[in-house]
Amino acid sequence: MTEENTLPVETWSNVLVESLPYFKQWCGKVVVVKYGGNAMLNEELKAAVMEDIVLLNTIGIKVVLVHGGGPEINKMLDKIGKESKFVDGLRYTDAETMEIVQMVLTGKLNKDIVGMLLQKGGKAVGLSGVDSGLLRAVKTEKDLGFVGEVTEVNPEILVSLLNEGFIPVVSTVALGEQGDTARYNINADTAAAKIAVALKAEKFVQLTNVPGVLRDINNPSTLIKRIERTAIGSLKATGMIAGGMIPKIECCLTALEGGVPRTHIIDGRVPHSLLIEMFSDRGIGTMIF
């Protein structure tokens, strides 16, 4: 380690002392992290997220990592010359596209993430929503082809893995309901929220491409750090919660209404943002509680 990147001993000791109560608070608890956005595209940020997850697991926090993969799916569709079709701005997933989705999410991205966790010294196992019937789904009301809504989460496989010290890494391809052999592409944020509910998680975290909820979308210094669930309606009415933030907030509400005490929207573009949120007094992003 060179002199210029060595922090003073006092700084390291202060960080550790500040973190210790949080280590005790979260040890043995379940935390569900939805991983996506820029944190999946940037190699440095990928490494930081993997290090964060392994550290959490090492000190006894039971972490489930749920991931999406829209950009990787788009790349593969472009490679094979498959034109994307959209309905009211939402991707239509026909049978051929669903094959690509399953191949990319469960066959490539999922195993890439597991491999990175192993390289960082973690114990990780890759799953899809099909494994052990983890996720069951039906087609969305809006006909988007093989795009589904989760109707049931069967968390037994996750509980078993967590109790054995593994980090489950979940890709959000779901099985149809009983008698339906189809596979469905599921929104990863929604799936992560429902998995958090099924596991009775203590915390649900979404890693995103934004600082959190802002009073002024063009001014990161206007971050709202804490929002009570009852205030969501008024923030929507004033336009502070709008556009792409609405589905993120709705996933937090799904988790809260299912009994998860704390939900967070944090900036995945900040290296080690997950550790800052978990183990510092200042935290990061927006907490909805």
GROMACS .gro file of C-alpha atoms in nm:
model
  289
    1MET     CA    1   0.000   0.000   0.000
    2THR     CA    2   0.145   0.338  -0.099
    3GLU     CA    3   0.168   0.634   0.136
    4GLU     CA    4  -0.077   0.848  -0.067
    5ASN     CA    5  -0.367   0.602  -0.035
    6THR     CA    6  -0.307   0.517   0.330
    7LEU     CA    7  -0.558   0.679   0.566
    8PRO     CA    8  -0.443   0.789   0.915
    9VAL     CA    9  -0.483   0.525   1.185
   10GLU     CA   10  -0.727   0.756   1.365
   11THR     CA   11  -0.953   0.763   1.060
   12TRP     CA   12  -0.961   0.384   1.027
   13SER     CA   13  -1.029   0.342   1.399
   14ASN     CA   14  -1.314   0.595   1.386
   15VAL     CA   15  -1.470   0.413   1.092
   16LEU     CA   16  -1.452   0.079   1.274
   17VAL     CA   17  -1.588   0.219   1.600
   18GLU     CA   18  -1.879   0.383   1.416
   19SER     CA   19  -1.949   0.057   1.231
   20LEU     CA   20  -1.942  -0.179   1.529
   21PRO     CA   21  -2.300  -0.114   1.655
   22TYR     CA   22  -2.429  -0.175   1.302
   23PHE     CA   23  -2.236  -0.504   1.278
   24LYS     CA   24  -2.417  -0.617   1.594
   25GLN     CA   25  -2.753  -0.483   1.475
   26TRP     CA   26  -2.749  -0.662   1.140
   27CYS     CA   27  -2.573  -0.987   1.224
   28GLY     CA   28  -2.809  -1.279   1.154
   29LYS     CA   29  -3.065  -1.058   0.977
   30VAL     CA   30  -3.185  -1.103   0.616
   31VAL     CA   31  -3.115  -0.824   0.368
   32VAL     CA   32  -3.243  -0.840   0.008
   33VAL     CA   33  -3.048  -0.633  -0.247
   34LYS     CA   34  -3.174  -0.562  -0.596
   35TYR     CA   35  -2.868  -0.520  -0.819
   36GLY     CA   36  -2.887  -0.335  -1.147
   37GLY     CA   37  -2.824  -0.008  -1.325
   38ASN     CA   38  -2.477   0.142  -1.361
   39ALA     CA   39  -2.343  -0.081  -1.086
   40MET     CA   40  -2.380  -0.371  -1.333
   41LEU     CA   41  -2.218  -0.194  -1.629
   42ASN     CA   42  -1.905  -0.045  -1.474
   43GLU     CA   43  -1.628  -0.293  -1.387
   44GLU     CA   44  -1.500  -0.091  -1.091
   45LEU     CA   45  -1.849  -0.059  -0.946
   46LYS     CA   46  -1.916  -0.430  -1.005
   47ALA     CA   47  -1.608  -0.517  -0.801
   48ALA     CA   48  -1.715  -0.280  -0.522
   49VAL     CA   49  -2.063  -0.431  -0.501
   50MET     CA   50  -1.922  -0.784  -0.487
   51GLU     CA   51  -1.681  -0.682  -0.210
   52ASP     CA   52  -1.967  -0.525  -0.015
   53ILE     CA   53  -2.184  -0.837  -0.045
   54VAL     CA   54  -1.901  -1.068   0.060
   55LEU     CA   55  -1.820  -0.848   0.361
   56LEU     CA   56  -2.184  -0.848   0.472
   57ASN     CA   57  -2.195  -1.226   0.440
   58THR     CA   58  -1.865  -1.270   0.624
   59ILE     CA   59  -1.986  -1.086   0.934
   60GLY     CA   60  -2.305  -1.294   0.949
   61ILE     CA   61  -2.561  -1.090   0.753
   62LYS     CA   62  -2.782  -1.309   0.534
   63VAL     CA   63  -2.778  -1.143   0.192
   64VAL     CA   64  -2.993  -1.235  -0.108
   65LEU     CA   65  -2.884  -1.069  -0.432
   66VAL     CA   66  -3.156  -1.030  -0.699
   67HIS     CA   67  -3.047  -0.904  -1.040
   68GLY     CA   68  -3.191  -0.781  -1.364
   69GLY     CA   69  -3.008  -0.751  -1.696
   70GLY     CA   70  -3.189  -0.532  -1.949
   71PRO     CA   71  -2.877  -0.390  -2.117
   72GLU     CA   72  -2.725  -0.739  -2.164
   73ILE     CA   73  -3.052  -0.867  -2.312
   74ASN     CA   74  -3.057  -0.571  -2.554
   75LYS     CA   75  -2.698  -0.648  -2.660
   76MET     CA   76  -2.782  -1.009  -2.738
   77LEU     CA   77  -3.097  -0.916  -2.931
   78ASP     CA   78  -2.891  -0.674  -3.138
   79LYS     CA   79  -2.630  -0.945  -3.207
   80ILE     CA   80  -2.887  -1.185  -3.350
   81GLY     CA   81  -3.068  -0.907  -3.538
   82LYS     CA   82  -3.388  -0.944  -3.337
   83GLU     CA   83  -3.597  -0.629  -3.356
   84SER     CA   84  -3.755  -0.520  -3.028
   85LYS     CA   85  -4.128  -0.451  -3.016
   86PHE     CA   86  -4.279  -0.217  -2.758
   87VAL     CA   87  -4.634  -0.172  -2.630
   88ASP     CA   88  -4.695   0.166  -2.462
   89GLY     CA   89  -4.321   0.194  -2.400
   90LEU     CA   90  -4.289  -0.157  -2.252
   91ARG     CA   91  -4.095  -0.438  -2.421
   92TYR     CA   92  -4.306  -0.712  -2.576
   93THR     CA   93  -4.143  -1.049  -2.505
   94ASP     CA   94  -4.235  -1.307  -2.768
   95ALA     CA   95  -4.131  -1.673  -2.744
   96GLU     CA   96  -3.797  -1.620  -2.920
   97THR     CA   97  -3.713  -1.317  -2.705
   98MET     CA   98  -3.804  -1.516  -2.393
   99GLU     CA   99  -3.546  -1.777  -2.491
  100ILE     CA  100  -3.284  -1.502  -2.515
  101VAL     CA  101  -3.395  -1.355  -2.180
  102GLN     CA  102  -3.361  -1.691  -2.008
  103MET     CA  103  -3.024  -1.760  -2.171
  104VAL     CA  104  -2.878  -1.420  -2.078
  105LEU     CA  105  -3.021  -1.390  -1.726
  106THR     CA  106  -2.981  -1.745  -1.600
  107GLY     CA  107  -2.702  -1.877  -1.820
  108LYS     CA  108  -2.465  -1.581  -1.844
  109LEU     CA  109  -2.527  -1.293  -1.603
  110ASN     CA  110  -2.625  -1.508  -1.307
  111LYS     CA  111  -2.314  -1.722  -1.334
  112ASP     CA  112  -2.092  -1.418  -1.400
  113ILE     CA  113  -2.212  -1.265  -1.072
  114VAL     CA  114  -2.162  -1.591  -0.882
  115GLY     CA  115  -1.811  -1.616  -1.025
  116MET     CA  116  -1.725  -1.261  -0.914
  117LEU     CA  117  -1.848  -1.332  -0.561
  118LEU     CA  118  -1.637  -1.647  -0.548
  119GLN     CA  119  -1.332  -1.452  -0.667
  120LYS     CA  120  -1.385  -1.209  -0.378
  121GLY     CA  121  -1.388  -1.497  -0.130
  122GLY     CA  122  -1.764  -1.540  -0.093
  123LYS     CA  123  -1.983  -1.850  -0.096
  124ALA     CA  124  -2.247  -1.799  -0.364
  125VAL     CA  125  -2.505  -2.010  -0.546
  126GLY     CA  126  -2.690  -1.902  -0.860
  127LEU     CA  127  -3.064  -1.961  -0.898
  128SER     CA  128  -3.347  -1.858  -1.124
  129GLY     CA  129  -3.706  -1.819  -1.019
  130VAL     CA  130  -3.769  -2.159  -1.182
  131ASP     CA  131  -3.541  -2.347  -0.939
  132SER     CA  132  -3.741  -2.522  -0.666
  133GLY     CA  133  -4.046  -2.325  -0.785
  134LEU     CA  134  -3.901  -2.013  -0.621
  135LEU     CA  135  -4.115  -1.774  -0.828
  136ARG     CA  136  -4.455  -1.844  -0.982
  137ALA     CA  137  -4.616  -1.600  -1.221
  138VAL     CA  138  -4.903  -1.525  -1.455
  139LYS     CA  139  -4.907  -1.307  -1.765
  140THR     CA  140  -4.945  -0.937  -1.701
  141GLU     CA  141  -5.290  -0.789  -1.763
  142LYS     CA  142  -5.142  -0.580  -2.044
  143ASP     CA  143  -5.050  -0.832  -2.313
  144LEU     CA  144  -4.671  -0.814  -2.329
  145GLY     CA  145  -4.617  -1.175  -2.432
  146PHE     CA  146  -4.412  -1.373  -2.183
  147VAL     CA  147  -4.388  -1.094  -1.927
  148GLY     CA  148  -4.531  -1.198  -1.594
  149GLU     CA  149  -4.639  -1.082  -1.252
  150VAL     CA  150  -4.531  -1.278  -0.945
  151THR     CA  151  -4.819  -1.460  -0.779
  152GLU     CA  152  -4.624  -1.674  -0.535
  153VAL     CA  153  -4.278  -1.690  -0.375
  154ASN     CA  154  -4.161  -2.023  -0.232
  155PRO     CA  155  -3.852  -1.924  -0.030
  156GLU     CA  156  -3.752  -2.262   0.112
  157ILE     CA  157  -3.446  -2.297  -0.113
  158LEU     CA  158  -3.331  -1.948  -0.016
  159VAL     CA  159  -3.376  -2.017   0.355
  160SER     CA  160  -3.174  -2.338   0.327
  161LEU     CA  161  -2.889  -2.165   0.145
  162LEU     CA  162  -2.884  -1.868   0.383
  163ASN     CA  163  -2.875  -2.096   0.686
  164GLU     CA  164  -2.572  -2.274   0.536
  165GLY     CA  165  -2.387  -1.946   0.489
  166PHE     CA  166  -2.435  -1.909   0.113
  167ILE     CA  167  -2.524  -1.596  -0.082
  168PRO     CA  168  -2.818  -1.680  -0.313
  169VAL     CA  169  -2.799  -1.493  -0.645
  170VAL     CA  170  -3.142  -1.486  -0.812
  171SER     CA  171  -3.227  -1.414  -1.176
  172THR     CA  172  -3.591  -1.323  -1.228
  173VAL     CA  173  -3.719  -1.579  -1.475
  174ALA     CA  174  -4.033  -1.736  -1.326
  175LEU     CA  175  -4.232  -2.051  -1.380
  176GLY     CA  176  -4.599  -2.033  -1.468
  177GLU     CA  177  -4.860  -2.135  -1.213
  178GLN     CA  178  -4.947  -2.503  -1.166
  179GLY     CA  179  -5.026  -2.656  -1.504
  180ASP     CA  180  -4.860  -2.369  -1.694
  181THR     CA  181  -4.519  -2.480  -1.823
  182ALA     CA  182  -4.432  -2.138  -1.969
  183ARG     CA  183  -4.141  -1.924  -1.844
  184TYR     CA  184  -4.200  -1.556  -1.772
  185ASN     CA  185  -3.972  -1.254  -1.761
  186ILE     CA  186  -4.029  -1.070  -1.434
  187ASN     CA  187  -3.940  -0.713  -1.338
  188ALA     CA  188  -3.641  -0.758  -1.106
  189ASP     CA  189  -3.736  -0.475  -0.868
  190THR     CA  190  -4.082  -0.620  -0.813
  191ALA     CA  191  -3.949  -0.973  -0.772
  192ALA     CA  192  -3.688  -0.855  -0.520
  193ALA     CA  193  -3.952  -0.677  -0.312
  194LYS     CA  194  -4.172  -0.988  -0.301
  195ILE     CA  195  -3.874  -1.208  -0.211
  196ALA     CA  196  -3.795  -0.967   0.074
  197VAL     CA  197  -4.152  -1.007   0.203
  198ALA     CA  198  -4.144  -1.387   0.176
  199LEU     CA  199  -3.815  -1.401   0.370
  200LYS     CA  200  -3.936  -1.152   0.634
  201ALA     CA  201  -3.626  -0.947   0.555
  202GLU     CA  202  -3.516  -0.664   0.782
  203LYS     CA  203  -3.406  -0.447   0.491
  204PHE     CA  204  -3.478  -0.418   0.117
  205VAL     CA  205  -3.226  -0.217  -0.087
  206GLN     CA  206  -3.247  -0.108  -0.450
  207LEU     CA  207  -2.917  -0.009  -0.613
  208THR     CA  208  -3.012   0.248  -0.878
  209ASN     CA  209  -2.870   0.513  -1.112
  210VAL     CA  210  -2.991   0.810  -0.905
  211PRO     CA  211  -2.900   0.954  -0.562
  212GLY     CA  212  -3.250   0.881  -0.429
  213VAL     CA  213  -3.563   1.096  -0.412
  214LEU     CA  214  -3.477   1.461  -0.483
  215ARG     CA  215  -3.681   1.774  -0.412
  216ASP     CA  216  -3.525   1.918  -0.729
  217ILE     CA  217  -3.438   1.651  -0.985
  218ASN     CA  218  -3.153   1.869  -1.118
  219ASN     CA  219  -2.993   1.925  -0.777
  220PRO     CA  220  -2.847   1.623  -0.595
  221SER     CA  221  -2.805   1.831  -0.277
  222THR     CA  222  -3.186   1.830  -0.239
  223LEU     CA  223  -3.188   1.459  -0.152
  224ILE     CA  224  -3.469   1.356   0.084
  225LYS     CA  225  -3.301   1.111   0.322
  226ARG     CA  226  -3.608   0.978   0.503
  227ILE     CA  227  -3.969   0.945   0.383
  228GLU     CA  228  -4.257   0.806   0.584
  229ARG     CA  229  -4.486   0.581   0.384
  230THR     CA  230  -4.781   0.809   0.454
  231ALA     CA  231  -4.603   1.100   0.278
  232ILE     CA  232  -4.567   0.921  -0.058
  233GLY     CA  233  -4.904   1.042  -0.191
  234SER     CA  234  -4.829   1.410  -0.132
  235LEU     CA  235  -4.481   1.378  -0.285
  236LYS     CA  236  -4.636   1.226  -0.598
  237ALA     CA  237  -4.891   1.507  -0.611
  238THR     CA  238  -4.617   1.772  -0.600
  239GLY     CA  239  -4.414   1.593  -0.866
  240MET     CA  240  -4.115   1.513  -0.645
  241ILE     CA  241  -4.186   1.146  -0.709
  242ALA     CA  242  -4.242   1.106  -1.082
  243GLY     CA  243  -4.130   0.917  -1.392
  244GLY     CA  244  -3.891   0.628  -1.333
  245MET     CA  245  -3.889   0.687  -0.957
  246ILE     CA  246  -4.255   0.581  -0.927
  247PRO     CA  247  -4.200   0.205  -0.988
  248LYS     CA  248  -3.901   0.209  -0.750
  249ILE     CA  249  -4.116   0.366  -0.478
  250GLU     CA  250  -4.399   0.121  -0.548
  251CYS     CA  251  -4.157  -0.170  -0.493
  252CYS     CA  252  -4.059  -0.018  -0.160
  253LEU     CA  253  -4.428   0.010  -0.068
  254THR     CA  254  -4.482  -0.355  -0.165
  255ALA     CA  255  -4.204  -0.454   0.075
  256LEU     CA  256  -4.328  -0.227   0.354
  257GLU     CA  257  -4.686  -0.345   0.324
  258GLY     CA  258  -4.557  -0.703   0.343
  259GLY     CA  259  -4.384  -0.636   0.674
  260VAL     CA  260  -4.029  -0.533   0.576
  261PRO     CA  261  -3.939  -0.255   0.824
  262ARG     CA  262  -3.689  -0.057   0.612
  263THR     CA  263  -3.655  -0.001   0.240
  264HIS     CA  264  -3.387   0.201   0.065
  265ILE     CA  265  -3.315   0.353  -0.276
  266ILE     CA  266  -2.941   0.415  -0.298
  267ASP     CA  267  -2.697   0.532  -0.563
  268GLY     CA  268  -2.515   0.236  -0.716
  269ARG     CA  269  -2.280   0.478  -0.891
  270VAL     CA  270  -2.111   0.552  -0.557
  271PRO     CA  271  -1.843   0.288  -0.479
  272HIS     CA  272  -1.932   0.085  -0.168
  273SER     CA  273  -2.266   0.265  -0.133
  274LEU     CA  274  -2.410  -0.049   0.025
  275LEU     CA  275  -2.154  -0.041   0.308
  276ILE     CA  276  -2.208   0.332   0.360
  277GLU     CA  277  -2.581   0.267   0.400
  278MET     CA  278  -2.544  -0.033   0.628
  279PHE     CA  279  -2.261   0.075   0.855
  280SER     CA  280  -2.242   0.454   0.883
  281ASP     CA  281  -2.437   0.713   1.077
  282ARG     CA  282  -2.491   0.929   0.769
  283GLY     CA  283  -2.619   0.652   0.541
  284ILE     CA  284  -2.681   0.723   0.173
  285GLY     CA  285  -2.981   0.759  -0.056
  286THR     CA  286  -3.345   0.765   0.055
  287MET     CA  287  -3.503   0.544   0.320
  288ILE     CA  288  -3.877   0.479   0.297
  289PHE     CA  289  -4.014   0.346   0.627
   0.00000   0.00000   0.00000
